[in-house]
Coordinates of C-alpha atoms in Angstrom, one line a residue:
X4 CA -35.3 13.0 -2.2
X5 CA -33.9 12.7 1.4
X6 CA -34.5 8.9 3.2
X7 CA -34.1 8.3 6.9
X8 CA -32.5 5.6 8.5
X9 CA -34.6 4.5 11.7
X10 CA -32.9 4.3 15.1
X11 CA -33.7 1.4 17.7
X12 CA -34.3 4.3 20.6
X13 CA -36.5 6.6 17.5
X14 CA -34.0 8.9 16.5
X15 CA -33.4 9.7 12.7
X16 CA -30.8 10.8 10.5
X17 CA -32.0 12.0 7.0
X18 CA -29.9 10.3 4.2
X19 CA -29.0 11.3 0.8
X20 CA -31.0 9.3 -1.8
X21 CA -29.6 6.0 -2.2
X22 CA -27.7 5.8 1.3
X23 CA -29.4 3.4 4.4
X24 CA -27.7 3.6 7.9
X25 CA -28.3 0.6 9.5
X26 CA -26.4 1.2 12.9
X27 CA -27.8 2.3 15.7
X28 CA -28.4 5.8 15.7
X29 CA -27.2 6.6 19.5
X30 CA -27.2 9.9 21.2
X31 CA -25.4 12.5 19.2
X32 CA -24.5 10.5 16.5
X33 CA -26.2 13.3 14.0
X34 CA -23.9 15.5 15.2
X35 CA -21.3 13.7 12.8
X36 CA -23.5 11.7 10.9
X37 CA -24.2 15.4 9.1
X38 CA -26.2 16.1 6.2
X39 CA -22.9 16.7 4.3
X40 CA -20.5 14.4 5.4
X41 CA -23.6 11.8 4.6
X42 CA -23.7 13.6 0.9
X43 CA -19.7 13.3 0.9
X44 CA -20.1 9.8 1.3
X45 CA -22.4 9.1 -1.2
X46 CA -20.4 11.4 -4.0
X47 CA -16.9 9.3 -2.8
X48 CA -18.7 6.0 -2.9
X49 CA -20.2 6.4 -6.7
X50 CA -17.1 8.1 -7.7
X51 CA -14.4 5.8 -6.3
X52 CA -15.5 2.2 -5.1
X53 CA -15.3 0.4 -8.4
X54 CA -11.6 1.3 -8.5
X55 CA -11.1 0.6 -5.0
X56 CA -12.3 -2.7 -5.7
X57 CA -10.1 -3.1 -9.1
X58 CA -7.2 -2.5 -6.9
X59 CA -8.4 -5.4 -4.5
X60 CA -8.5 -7.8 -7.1
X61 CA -5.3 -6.4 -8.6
X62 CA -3.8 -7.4 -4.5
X63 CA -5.2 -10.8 -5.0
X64 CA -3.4 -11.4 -8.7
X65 CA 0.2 -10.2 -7.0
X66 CA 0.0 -13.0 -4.4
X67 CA -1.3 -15.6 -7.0
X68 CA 2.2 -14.5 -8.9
X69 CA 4.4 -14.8 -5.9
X70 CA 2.8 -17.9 -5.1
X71 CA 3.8 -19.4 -8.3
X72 CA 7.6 -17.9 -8.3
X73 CA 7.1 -14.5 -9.0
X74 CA 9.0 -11.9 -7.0
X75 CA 8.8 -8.3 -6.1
X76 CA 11.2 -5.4 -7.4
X77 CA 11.1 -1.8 -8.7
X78 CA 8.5 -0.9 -11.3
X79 CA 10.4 -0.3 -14.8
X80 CA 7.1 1.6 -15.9
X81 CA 8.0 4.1 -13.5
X82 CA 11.3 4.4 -13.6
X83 CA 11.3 7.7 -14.9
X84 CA 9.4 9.0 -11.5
X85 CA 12.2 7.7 -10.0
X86 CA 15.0 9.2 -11.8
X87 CA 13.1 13.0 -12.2
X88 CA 15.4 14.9 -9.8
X89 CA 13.0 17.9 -9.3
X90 CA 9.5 17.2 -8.0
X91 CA 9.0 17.3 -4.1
X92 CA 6.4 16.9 -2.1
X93 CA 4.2 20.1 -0.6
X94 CA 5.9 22.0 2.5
X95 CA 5.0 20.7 5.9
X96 CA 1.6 21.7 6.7
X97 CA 0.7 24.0 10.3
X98 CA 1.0 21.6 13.5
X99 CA 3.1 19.0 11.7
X100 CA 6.7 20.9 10.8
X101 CA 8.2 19.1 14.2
X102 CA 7.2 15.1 14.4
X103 CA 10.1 14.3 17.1
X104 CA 7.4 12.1 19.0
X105 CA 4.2 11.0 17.5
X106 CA 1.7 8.8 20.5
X107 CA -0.5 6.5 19.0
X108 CA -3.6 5.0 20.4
X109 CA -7.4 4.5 19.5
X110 CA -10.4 7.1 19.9
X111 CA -12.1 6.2 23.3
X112 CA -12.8 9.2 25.4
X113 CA -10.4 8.6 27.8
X114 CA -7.3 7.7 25.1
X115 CA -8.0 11.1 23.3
X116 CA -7.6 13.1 26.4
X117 CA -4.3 11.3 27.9
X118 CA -3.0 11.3 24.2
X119 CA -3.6 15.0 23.4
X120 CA -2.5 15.9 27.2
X121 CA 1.3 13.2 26.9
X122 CA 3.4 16.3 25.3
X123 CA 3.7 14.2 21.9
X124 CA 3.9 16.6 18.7
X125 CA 1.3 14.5 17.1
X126 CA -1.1 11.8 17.8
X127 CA -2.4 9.3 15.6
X128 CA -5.7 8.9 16.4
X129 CA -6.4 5.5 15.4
X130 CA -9.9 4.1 13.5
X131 CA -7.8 1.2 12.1
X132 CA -5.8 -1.4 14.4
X133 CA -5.7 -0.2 17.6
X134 CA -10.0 0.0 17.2
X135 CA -12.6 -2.4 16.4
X136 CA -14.9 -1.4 13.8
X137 CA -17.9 -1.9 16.1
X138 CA -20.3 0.7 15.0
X139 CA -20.6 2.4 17.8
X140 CA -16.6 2.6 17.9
X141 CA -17.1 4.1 14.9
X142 CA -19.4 6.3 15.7
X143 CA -18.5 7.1 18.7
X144 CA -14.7 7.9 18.1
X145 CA -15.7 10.5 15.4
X146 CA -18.0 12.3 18.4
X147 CA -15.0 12.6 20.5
X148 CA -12.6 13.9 18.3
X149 CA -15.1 16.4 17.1
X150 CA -15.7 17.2 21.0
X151 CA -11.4 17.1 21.5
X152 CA -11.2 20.2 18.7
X153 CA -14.2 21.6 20.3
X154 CA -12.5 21.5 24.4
X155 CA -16.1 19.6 25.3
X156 CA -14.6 16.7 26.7
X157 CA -13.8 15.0 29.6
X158 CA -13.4 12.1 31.4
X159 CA -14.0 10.6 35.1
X160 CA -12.9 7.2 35.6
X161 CA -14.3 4.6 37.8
X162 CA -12.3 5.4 40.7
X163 CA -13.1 9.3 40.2
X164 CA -10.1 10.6 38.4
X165 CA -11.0 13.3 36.5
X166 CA -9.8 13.9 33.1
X167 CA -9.4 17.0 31.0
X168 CA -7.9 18.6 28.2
X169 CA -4.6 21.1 28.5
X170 CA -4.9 24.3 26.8
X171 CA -4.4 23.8 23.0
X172 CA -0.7 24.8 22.7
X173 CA 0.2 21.7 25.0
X174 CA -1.9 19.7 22.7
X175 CA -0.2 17.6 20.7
X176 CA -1.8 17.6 16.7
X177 CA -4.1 15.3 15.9
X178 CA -3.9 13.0 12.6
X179 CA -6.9 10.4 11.6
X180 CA -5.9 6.9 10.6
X181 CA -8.7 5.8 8.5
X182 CA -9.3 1.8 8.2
X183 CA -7.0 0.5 5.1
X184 CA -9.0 0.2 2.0
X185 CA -9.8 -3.6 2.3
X186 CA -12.0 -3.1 5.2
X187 CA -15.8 -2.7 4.3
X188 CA -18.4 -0.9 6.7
X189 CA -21.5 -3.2 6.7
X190 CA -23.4 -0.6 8.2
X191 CA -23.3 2.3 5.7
X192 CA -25.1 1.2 2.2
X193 CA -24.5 3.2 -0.9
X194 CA -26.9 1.5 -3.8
X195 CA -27.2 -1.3 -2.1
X196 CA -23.4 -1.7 -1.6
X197 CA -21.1 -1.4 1.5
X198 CA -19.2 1.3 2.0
X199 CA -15.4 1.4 2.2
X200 CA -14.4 1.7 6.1
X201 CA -11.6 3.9 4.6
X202 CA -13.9 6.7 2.8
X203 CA -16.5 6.3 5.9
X204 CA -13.6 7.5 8.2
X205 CA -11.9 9.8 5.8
X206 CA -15.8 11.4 5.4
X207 CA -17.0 11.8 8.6
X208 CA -13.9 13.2 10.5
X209 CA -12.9 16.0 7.3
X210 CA -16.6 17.1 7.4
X211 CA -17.0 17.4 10.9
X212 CA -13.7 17.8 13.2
X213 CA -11.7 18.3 10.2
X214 CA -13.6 21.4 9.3
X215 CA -13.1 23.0 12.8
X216 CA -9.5 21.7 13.0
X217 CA -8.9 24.0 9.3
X218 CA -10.7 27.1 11.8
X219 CA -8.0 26.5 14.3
X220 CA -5.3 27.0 11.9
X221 CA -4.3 23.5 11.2
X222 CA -5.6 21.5 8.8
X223 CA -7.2 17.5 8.3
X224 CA -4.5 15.3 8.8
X225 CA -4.4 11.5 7.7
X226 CA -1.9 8.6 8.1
X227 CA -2.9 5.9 5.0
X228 CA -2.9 2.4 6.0
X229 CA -2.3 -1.3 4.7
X230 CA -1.3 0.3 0.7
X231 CA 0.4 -1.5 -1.4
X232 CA 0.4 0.4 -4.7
X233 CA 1.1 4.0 -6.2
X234 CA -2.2 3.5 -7.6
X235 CA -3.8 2.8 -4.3
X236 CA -2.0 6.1 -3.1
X237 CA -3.6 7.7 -6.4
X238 CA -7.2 6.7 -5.4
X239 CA -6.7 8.2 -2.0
X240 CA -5.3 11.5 -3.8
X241 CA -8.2 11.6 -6.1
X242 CA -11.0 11.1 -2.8
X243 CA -8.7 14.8 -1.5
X244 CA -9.4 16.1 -4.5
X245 CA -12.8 15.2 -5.2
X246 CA -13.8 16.2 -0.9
X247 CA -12.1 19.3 -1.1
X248 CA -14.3 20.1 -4.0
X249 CA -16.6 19.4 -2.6
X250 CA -16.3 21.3 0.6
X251 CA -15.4 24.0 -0.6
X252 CA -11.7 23.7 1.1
X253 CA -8.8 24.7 -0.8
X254 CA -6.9 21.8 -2.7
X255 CA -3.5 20.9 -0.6
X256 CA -5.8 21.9 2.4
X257 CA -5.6 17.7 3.1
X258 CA -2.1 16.3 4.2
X259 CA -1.3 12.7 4.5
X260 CA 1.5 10.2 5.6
X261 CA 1.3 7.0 4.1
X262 CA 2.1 4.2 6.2
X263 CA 4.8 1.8 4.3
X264 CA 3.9 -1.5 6.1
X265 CA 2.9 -3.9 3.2
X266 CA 5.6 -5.7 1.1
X267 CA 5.2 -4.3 -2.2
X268 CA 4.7 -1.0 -1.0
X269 CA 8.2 -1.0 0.1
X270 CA 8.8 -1.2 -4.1
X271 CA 6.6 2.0 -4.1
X272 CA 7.9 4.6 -2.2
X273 CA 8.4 7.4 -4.1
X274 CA 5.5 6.5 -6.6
X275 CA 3.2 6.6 -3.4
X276 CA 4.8 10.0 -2.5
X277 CA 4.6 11.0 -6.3
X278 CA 0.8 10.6 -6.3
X279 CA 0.3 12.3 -3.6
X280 CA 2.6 14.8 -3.4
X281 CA 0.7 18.0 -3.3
X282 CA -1.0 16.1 -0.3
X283 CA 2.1 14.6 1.4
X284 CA 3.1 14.9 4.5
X285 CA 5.7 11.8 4.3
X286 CA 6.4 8.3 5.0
X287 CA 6.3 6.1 8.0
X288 CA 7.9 2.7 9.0
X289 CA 4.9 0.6 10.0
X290 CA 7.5 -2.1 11.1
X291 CA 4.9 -4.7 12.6
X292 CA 2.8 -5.1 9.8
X293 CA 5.7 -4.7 7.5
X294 CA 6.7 -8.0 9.0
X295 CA 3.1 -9.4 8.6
X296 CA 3.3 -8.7 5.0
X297 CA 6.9 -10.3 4.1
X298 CA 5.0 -13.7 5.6
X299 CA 1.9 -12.9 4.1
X300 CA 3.0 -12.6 0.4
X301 CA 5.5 -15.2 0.3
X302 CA 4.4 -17.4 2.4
X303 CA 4.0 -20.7 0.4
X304 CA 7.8 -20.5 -0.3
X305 CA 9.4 -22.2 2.1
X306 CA 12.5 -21.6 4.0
X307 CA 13.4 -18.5 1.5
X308 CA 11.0 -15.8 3.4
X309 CA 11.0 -18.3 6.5
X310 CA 11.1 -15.3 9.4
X311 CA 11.8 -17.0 13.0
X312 CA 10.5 -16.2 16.5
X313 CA 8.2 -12.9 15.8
X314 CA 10.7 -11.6 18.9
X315 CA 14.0 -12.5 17.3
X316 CA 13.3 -10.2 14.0
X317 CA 14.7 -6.5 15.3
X318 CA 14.8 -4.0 13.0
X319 CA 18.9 -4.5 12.4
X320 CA 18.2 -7.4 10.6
X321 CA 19.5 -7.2 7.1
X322 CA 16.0 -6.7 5.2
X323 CA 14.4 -4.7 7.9
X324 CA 17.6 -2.2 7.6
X325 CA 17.2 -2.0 3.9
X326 CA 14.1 -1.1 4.2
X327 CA 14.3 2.0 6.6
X328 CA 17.3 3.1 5.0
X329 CA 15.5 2.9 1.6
X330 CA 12.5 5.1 3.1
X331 CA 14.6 8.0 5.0
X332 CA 16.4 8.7 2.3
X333 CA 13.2 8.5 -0.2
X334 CA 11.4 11.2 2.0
X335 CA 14.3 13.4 2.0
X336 CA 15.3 13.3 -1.2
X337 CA 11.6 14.5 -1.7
X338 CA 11.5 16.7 1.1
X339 CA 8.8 14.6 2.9
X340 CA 9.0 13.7 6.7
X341 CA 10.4 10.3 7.6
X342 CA 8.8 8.8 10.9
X343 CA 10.1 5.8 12.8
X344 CA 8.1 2.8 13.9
X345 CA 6.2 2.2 16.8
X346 CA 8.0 1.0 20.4
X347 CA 5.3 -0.8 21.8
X348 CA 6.5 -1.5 25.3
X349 CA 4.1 -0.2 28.5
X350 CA 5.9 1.3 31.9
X351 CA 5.0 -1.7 34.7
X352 CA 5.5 -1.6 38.0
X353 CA 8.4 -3.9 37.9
X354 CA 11.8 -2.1 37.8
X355 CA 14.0 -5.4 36.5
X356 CA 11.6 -5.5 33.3
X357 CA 11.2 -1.4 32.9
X358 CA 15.2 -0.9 32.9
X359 CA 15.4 -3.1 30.4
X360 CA 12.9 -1.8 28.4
X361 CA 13.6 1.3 28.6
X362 CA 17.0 0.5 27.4
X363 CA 16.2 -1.0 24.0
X364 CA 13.5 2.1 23.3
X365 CA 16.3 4.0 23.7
X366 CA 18.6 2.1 21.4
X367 CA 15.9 1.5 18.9
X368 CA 14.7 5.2 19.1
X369 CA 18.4 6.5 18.5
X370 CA 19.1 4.3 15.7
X371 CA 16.1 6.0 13.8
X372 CA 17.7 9.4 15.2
X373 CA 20.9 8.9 13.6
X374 CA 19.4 7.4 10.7
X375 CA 18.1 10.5 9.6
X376 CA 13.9 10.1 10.7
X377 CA 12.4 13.0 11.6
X378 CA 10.6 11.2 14.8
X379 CA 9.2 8.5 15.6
X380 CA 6.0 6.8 17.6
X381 CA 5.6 5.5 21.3
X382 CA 2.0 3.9 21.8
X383 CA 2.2 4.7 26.3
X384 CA 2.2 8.6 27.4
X385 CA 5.2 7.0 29.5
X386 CA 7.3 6.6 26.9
X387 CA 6.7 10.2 24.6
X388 CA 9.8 12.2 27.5
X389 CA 12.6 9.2 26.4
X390 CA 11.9 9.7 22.4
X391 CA 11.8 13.0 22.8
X392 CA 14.7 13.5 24.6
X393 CA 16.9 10.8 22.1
X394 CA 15.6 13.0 19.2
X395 CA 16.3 16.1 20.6
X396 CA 19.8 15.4 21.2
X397 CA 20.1 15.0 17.3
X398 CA 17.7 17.6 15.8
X399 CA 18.5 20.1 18.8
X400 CA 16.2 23.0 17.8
X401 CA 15.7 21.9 14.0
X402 CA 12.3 20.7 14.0
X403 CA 13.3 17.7 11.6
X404 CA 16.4 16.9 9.4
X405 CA 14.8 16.7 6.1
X406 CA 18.1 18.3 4.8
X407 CA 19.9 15.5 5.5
X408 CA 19.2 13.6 2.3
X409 CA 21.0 10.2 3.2
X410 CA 23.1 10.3 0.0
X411 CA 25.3 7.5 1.4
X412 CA 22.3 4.7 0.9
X413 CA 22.1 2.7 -2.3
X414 CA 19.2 0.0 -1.5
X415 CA 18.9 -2.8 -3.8
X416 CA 15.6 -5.2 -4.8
X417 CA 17.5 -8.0 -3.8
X418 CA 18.6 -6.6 -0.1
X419 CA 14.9 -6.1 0.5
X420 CA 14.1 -9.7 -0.4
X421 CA 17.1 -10.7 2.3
X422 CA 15.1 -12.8 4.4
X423 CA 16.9 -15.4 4.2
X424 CA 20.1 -13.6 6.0
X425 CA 17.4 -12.5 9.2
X426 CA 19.1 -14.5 12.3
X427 CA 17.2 -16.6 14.9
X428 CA 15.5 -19.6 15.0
X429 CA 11.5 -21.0 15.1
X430 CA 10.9 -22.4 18.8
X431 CA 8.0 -23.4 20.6
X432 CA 8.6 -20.4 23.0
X433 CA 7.7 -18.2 19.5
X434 CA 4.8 -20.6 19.1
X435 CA 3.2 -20.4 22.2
X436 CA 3.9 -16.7 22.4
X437 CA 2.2 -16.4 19.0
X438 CA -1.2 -18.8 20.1
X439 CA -1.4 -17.1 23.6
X440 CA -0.7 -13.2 22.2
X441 CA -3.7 -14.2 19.0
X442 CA -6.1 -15.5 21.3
X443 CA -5.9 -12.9 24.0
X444 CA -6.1 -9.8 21.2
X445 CA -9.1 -11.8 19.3
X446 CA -10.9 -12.0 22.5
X447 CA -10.7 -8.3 23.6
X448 CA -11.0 -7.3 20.0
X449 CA -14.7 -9.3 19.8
X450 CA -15.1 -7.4 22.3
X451 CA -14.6 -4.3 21.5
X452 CA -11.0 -3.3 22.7
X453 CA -8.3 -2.7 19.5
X454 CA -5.1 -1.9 21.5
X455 CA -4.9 -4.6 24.8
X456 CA -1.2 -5.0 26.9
X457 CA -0.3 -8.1 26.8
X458 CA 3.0 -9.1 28.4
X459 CA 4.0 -5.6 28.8
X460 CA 3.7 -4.8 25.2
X461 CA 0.7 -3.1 23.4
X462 CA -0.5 -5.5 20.8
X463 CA -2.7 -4.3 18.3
X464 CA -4.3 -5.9 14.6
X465 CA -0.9 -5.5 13.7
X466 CA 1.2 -8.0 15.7
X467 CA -1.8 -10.3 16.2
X468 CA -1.6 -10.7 12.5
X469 CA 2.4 -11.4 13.0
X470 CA 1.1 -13.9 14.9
X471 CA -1.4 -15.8 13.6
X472 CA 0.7 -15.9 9.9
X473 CA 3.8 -17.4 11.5
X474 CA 1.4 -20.2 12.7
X475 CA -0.1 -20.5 9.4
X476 CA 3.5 -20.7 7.6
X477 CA 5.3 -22.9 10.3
X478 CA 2.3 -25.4 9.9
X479 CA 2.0 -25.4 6.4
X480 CA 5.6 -25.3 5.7
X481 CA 6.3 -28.3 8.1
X482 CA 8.6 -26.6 10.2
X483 CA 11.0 -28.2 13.3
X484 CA 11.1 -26.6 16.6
X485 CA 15.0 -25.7 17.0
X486 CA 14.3 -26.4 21.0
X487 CA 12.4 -29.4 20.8
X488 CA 12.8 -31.3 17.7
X489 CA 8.7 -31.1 17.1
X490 CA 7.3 -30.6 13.9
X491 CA 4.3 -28.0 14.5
X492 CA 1.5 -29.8 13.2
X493 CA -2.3 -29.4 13.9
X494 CA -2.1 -31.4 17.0
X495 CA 0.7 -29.8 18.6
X496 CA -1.3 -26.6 17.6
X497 CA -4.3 -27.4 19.3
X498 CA -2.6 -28.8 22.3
X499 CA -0.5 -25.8 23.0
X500 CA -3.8 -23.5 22.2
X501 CA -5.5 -26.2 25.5
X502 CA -2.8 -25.1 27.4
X503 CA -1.8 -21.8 26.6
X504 CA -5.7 -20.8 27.4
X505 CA -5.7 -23.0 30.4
X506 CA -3.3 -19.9 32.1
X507 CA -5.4 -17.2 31.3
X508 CA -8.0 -15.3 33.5
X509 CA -11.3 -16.6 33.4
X510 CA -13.6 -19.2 35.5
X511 CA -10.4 -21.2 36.5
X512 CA -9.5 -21.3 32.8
X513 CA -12.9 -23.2 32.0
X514 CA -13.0 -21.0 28.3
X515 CA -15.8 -23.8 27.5
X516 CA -18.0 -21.3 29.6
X517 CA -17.4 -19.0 26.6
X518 CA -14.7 -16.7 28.3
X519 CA -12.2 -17.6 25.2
X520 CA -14.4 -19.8 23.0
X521 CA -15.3 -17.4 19.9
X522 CA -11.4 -16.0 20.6
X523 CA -10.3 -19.6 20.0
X524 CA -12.2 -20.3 17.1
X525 CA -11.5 -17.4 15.4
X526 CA -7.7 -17.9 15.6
X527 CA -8.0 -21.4 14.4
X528 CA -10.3 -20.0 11.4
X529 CA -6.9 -17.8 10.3
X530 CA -4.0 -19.5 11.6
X531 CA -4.3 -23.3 10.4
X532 CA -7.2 -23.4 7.6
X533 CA -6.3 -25.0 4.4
X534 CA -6.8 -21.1 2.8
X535 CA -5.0 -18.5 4.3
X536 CA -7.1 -15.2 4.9
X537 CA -5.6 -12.2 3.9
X538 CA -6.6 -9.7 7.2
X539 CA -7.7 -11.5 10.6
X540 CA -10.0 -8.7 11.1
X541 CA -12.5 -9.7 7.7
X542 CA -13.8 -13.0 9.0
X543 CA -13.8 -11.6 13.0
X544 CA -15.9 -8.4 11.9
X545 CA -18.2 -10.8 10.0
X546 CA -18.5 -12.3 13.9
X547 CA -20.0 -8.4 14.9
X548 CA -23.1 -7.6 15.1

C-alpha cells in the first residue's frame, strides 16, 4: 500500500509502505524523490541499518580502547589479504582512467556549473562537508545534478552573469560524495527510524542522475567518506550489490574511491580496497580530516599524539609521510588510482599572498607527482591549470602511473603512530586561528553554507573539526602557550572567543544581536565540554530545522 507524505505548499510524493517524508516537498522535488529511488531506500534501509549501526558502536568500543592504552596497528586476522599477491581491484571505469586534477565543491547550482565548466578531470560533487544537510540542500543538490547530466541548467547571478554548461567533452566527470555513515537524515523515516544520510544520498542520485549518467556512457561514481573499517567498506559494497539488483544495472556498474581520512582506516587500506574491489576505483588522502582523526582517537593521551598549531602540521611531517607513502603504493600494488589531498587555498586579489600560495600548491602538488598519485584535488577553478600542469609534467600523456608500484616503501605501524616526531609548537596564534576559523564555518554552516573562505583558504566540516578538537585537547590536556607562557584554560577560551568575534562583520561586532550567537554556542558545545563529541556536525544538525 503506497502512503503520501504531505507538502507545506500541497504537493505529494507517494511513499513505499513504511516510509514518511517529512521535508518539505518543494518544487520538483518528485522529480528525484521517485517512486523507485523511494523503494531503493526502503529495501537498503531494512537490509543494511542494523549493521550500519553495529559498526557505530563497534567506532565507539575502539576509542574506549585507545582511551585506556590501547593502540592501533595492522589487523593479524587479515593478514592473509595482505600478503595474497594476486587480487586487484576492477579496471578504471569510463570518465575516470585520467584523475590528474579532481575540483571539489558542494551541489549549489552555481558550484556545479563553474565545477563541471574548470577543465578538472573529475569533480567531487559534494553532499558531505562542503554541504549542510539542510533538507532542501539535500533535496535540492540531487535536482541539479540530475538537471547537470541532463544540460537543463543554468545560472544568472545577482549582477547578471550568466552561467552555463560547456559541451560534455569539456565537462569534467562527476563523482557523488555521499554523507559518511554516522550522519542520520531526520527527515526520511523508514519504520519509524531515521534514515542513514549516506544510503539517502547513495539512493537518490544512482536512481535518478546516476541512471542517466550509465546512458551517457559513464557510470555512478562515489567517493566513501569518514570509514574506518574494511567492514564499513563491506557494508557500502553490499548496498552496490543489493541497488544494482535492484535496478536492474549490471554488478561493477558502481565505482567508488574510498576516502582514507580516519585514523584506523589508515590500518585498513588494502582490506577497504579488498572489499570492494570489484567496485574500486581507488584511494584518496583526505589529509584534513586525517588530522582530525589522529586528535580525535587519542586524544586523552597527552603529549604522545599532542599535534601543534593546525598550520604547522604539513604533509612532510614524519606521520603524515608514512601515511601517503603507505597509500600510493597500496593502490598500485592493487592497481587502484591514488589521489592526492585537497590544496585549499583561493586566488585573491592580492599578489604578495597569491605568489606565495601559489608556490606551496605547487610544491605540495609535485610532491604527490613524484610520489607516485595519480592526481590530486584543488577546491577553486583557479587552481585546477597549476595541478594540472605539475602532473602533466610527470604523467606526460599516461593518464596515471598505476605501473609504478612504489616498491621502494616499507611503512611501519609504529611510523604511522609518529606523532610525537611532528615539529612545531602550540601558540595562541593556533588558538585564536582555531576559535575564529570554528566560529565563522559554524555560523555559515547554521546557515546553510558548507564550504566558506576564510582567510584565503576554503574551510569546510573538515578543518573546522581540526579546529574545534585542538581546542578540546589543549584544554583538557593543560597545555602552555610556547609564545606566551598561558595555560589555555576555559577563561582564556572564552576571552579569546569575546575577542576574536569582536573583529568580525556584523552590527559593529554586537553578536549579542544574534549575528554569531548560535555560532558561539555551538563551538563551545564541541570544543570545551567535559565529553568530547565525535562529529561537530551531530549536535549542529540537531540545531536545524
Amino acid at each position: 500500500m503506497k502512503e503520501s507524505s504531505p507538502s507545506t505548499e500541497g504537493r505529494d510524493v507517494d511513499t513505499p509502505d513504511g516510509l514518511t517524508i517529512t521535508g518539505e516537498i518543494a518544487p520538483r522535488a518528485e522529480e528525484v524523490l521517485t517512486p523507485r529511488a523511494l523503494e531503493l531506500i526502503v529495501a537498503l534501509h531494512r537490509a543494511l541499518d542494523d549493521r550500519r549501526l553495529e559498526l557505530l558502536a563497534a567506532r565507539q568500543r575502539r576509542v574506549e580502547d585507545l582511551a585506556a592504552g590501547g593502540t592501533l596497528d595492522f589487523l593479524p586476522e587479515t593478514k592473509h589479504i595482505r600478503d595474497d599477491p594476486t587480487w586487484r581491484v576492477a579496471p578504471p571505469a569510463p570518465g575516470i582512467e585520467d584523475r590528474r586534477c579532481e575540483i571539489t565543491g558542494p551541489t549549489d547550482r552555481k558550484m556545479t556549473i563553474n565545477a563541471l565548466n574548470s577543465g578538472a578531470k573529475a569533480w567531487l560533487a559534494d553532499h558531505e562537508d562542503a554541504n549542510t544537510p539542510q533538507w532542501s540542500a539535500v533535496v535540492g543538490g540531487q535536482l541539479n545534478l540530475l538537471d547537470a547530466i541532463n544540460r537543463t541548467i543554468d545560472f544568472t547571478g545577482e549582477n547578471g552573469k550568466h552561467y552555463a554548461l560547456k559541451p560534455d567533452e569539456e565537462l569534467a566527470t562527476i563523482i557523488v560524495r555521499p554523507r559518511g555513515w554516522h550522519l542520520p537524515e531526520k527527515h526520511v523515516l523508514v519504520d519509524g527510524r531515521p534514515m542513514s544520510g549516506s544510503l539517502v544520498d547513495f539512493a537518490l542520485y544512482l536512481a535518478t542522475a546516476g541512471l542517466r549518467q550509465i546512458e551517457k556512457g559513464q557510470g555512478p561514481y562515489f567517493y566513501l567518506p569518514k570509514m574506518e573499517s574494511h567492514l564499513e567498506a563491506r557494508l557500502w559494497n553490499d548496498a552496490f550489490v543489493l541497488a544494482q539488483d535492484f535496478l536492474g544495472i549490471p554488478q561493477g556498474t558502481i565505482r567508488a574511491t574510498v576516502l582514507i581520512e580516519t585514523y584506523p582506516a589508515a590500518f585498513e587500506m588494502e582490506e577497504i580496497l579488498y572489499e570492494l574491489r570489484d567496485h574500486s576505483s581507488g584511494l584518496n588522502a583526505g589529509r584534513w580530516d586525517f588530522m582530525f582523526s589522529v586528535i580525535k582517537s587519542f586524544r586523552t593521551r597527552g603529549t604522545e599524539f599532542m599535534l601543534p598549531d593546525r598550520n604547522a602540521v604539513t604533509m612532510t611531517v614524519p606521520f603524515m609521510r608514512a601515511y601517503t607513502e603507505l597509500l600510493v603504493k597500496t593502490c598500485h600494488t592493487r592497481g587502484a588510482h591514488a589521489i592526492g589531498g585537497m590544496a585549499a587555498f583561493i586566488p585573491s586579489r592580492d599578489e604578495v599572498v597569491n605568489a606565495a600560495a601559489f608556490a606551496k600548491v605547487r610544491d605540495d602538488k609535485t610532491r604527490e607527482a613524484n610520489d607516485g598519485f595519480d592526481g590530486s584535488w584543488v577546491a577553486h577553478p583557479g587552481m585546477v591549470e597549476l595541478c594540472k600542469e605539475v602532473f602533466t609534467s610527470v604523467l606526460g600523456d599516461k593518464p596515471n602511473q598505476i605501473d609504478r608500484t612504489r616498491e621502494d616503501v616499507h611503512v611501519t605501524a609504529a611510523q604511522l603512530l609518529d606523532v610525537a616526531a611532528t615539529p612545531g609548537d602550540v601558540t595562541e596564534a593556533g588558538l585564536r586561528n582555531n576559535i575564529s576559523v570554528g566560529i565563522q564555518y559554524l555560523k555559515a554552516w547554521l546557515g546553510g553554507l558548507g564550504a566558506v573562505a576564510i582567510f584565503n583558504l576554503m574551510e569546510d566540516a573538515a578543518t573546522a573539526e581540526i579546529s574545534r578538537s585542538q581546542v578540546w585537547q589543549w584544554l583538557h590536556n593543560d597545555v602552555t602557550l610556547a609564545d606566551t607562557g598561558h595555560q589555555v584554560t576555559r577563561e582564556l577560551i572564552d576571552r579569546i572567543v569575546e575577542e576574536e568575534i569582536a573583529k568580525l562583520p556584523g552590527d559593529a561586532g554586537d553578536y549579542d544581536a544574534g549575528d554569531y550567537e548560535e555560532a558561539k554556542q555551538t563551538f563551545l558545545e564541541v570544543a570545551v565540554a567535559d565529553d568530547y563529541a565525535d562529529f561537530l556536525t551531530l549536535p549542529a544538525y540537531d540545531r536545524m530545522p
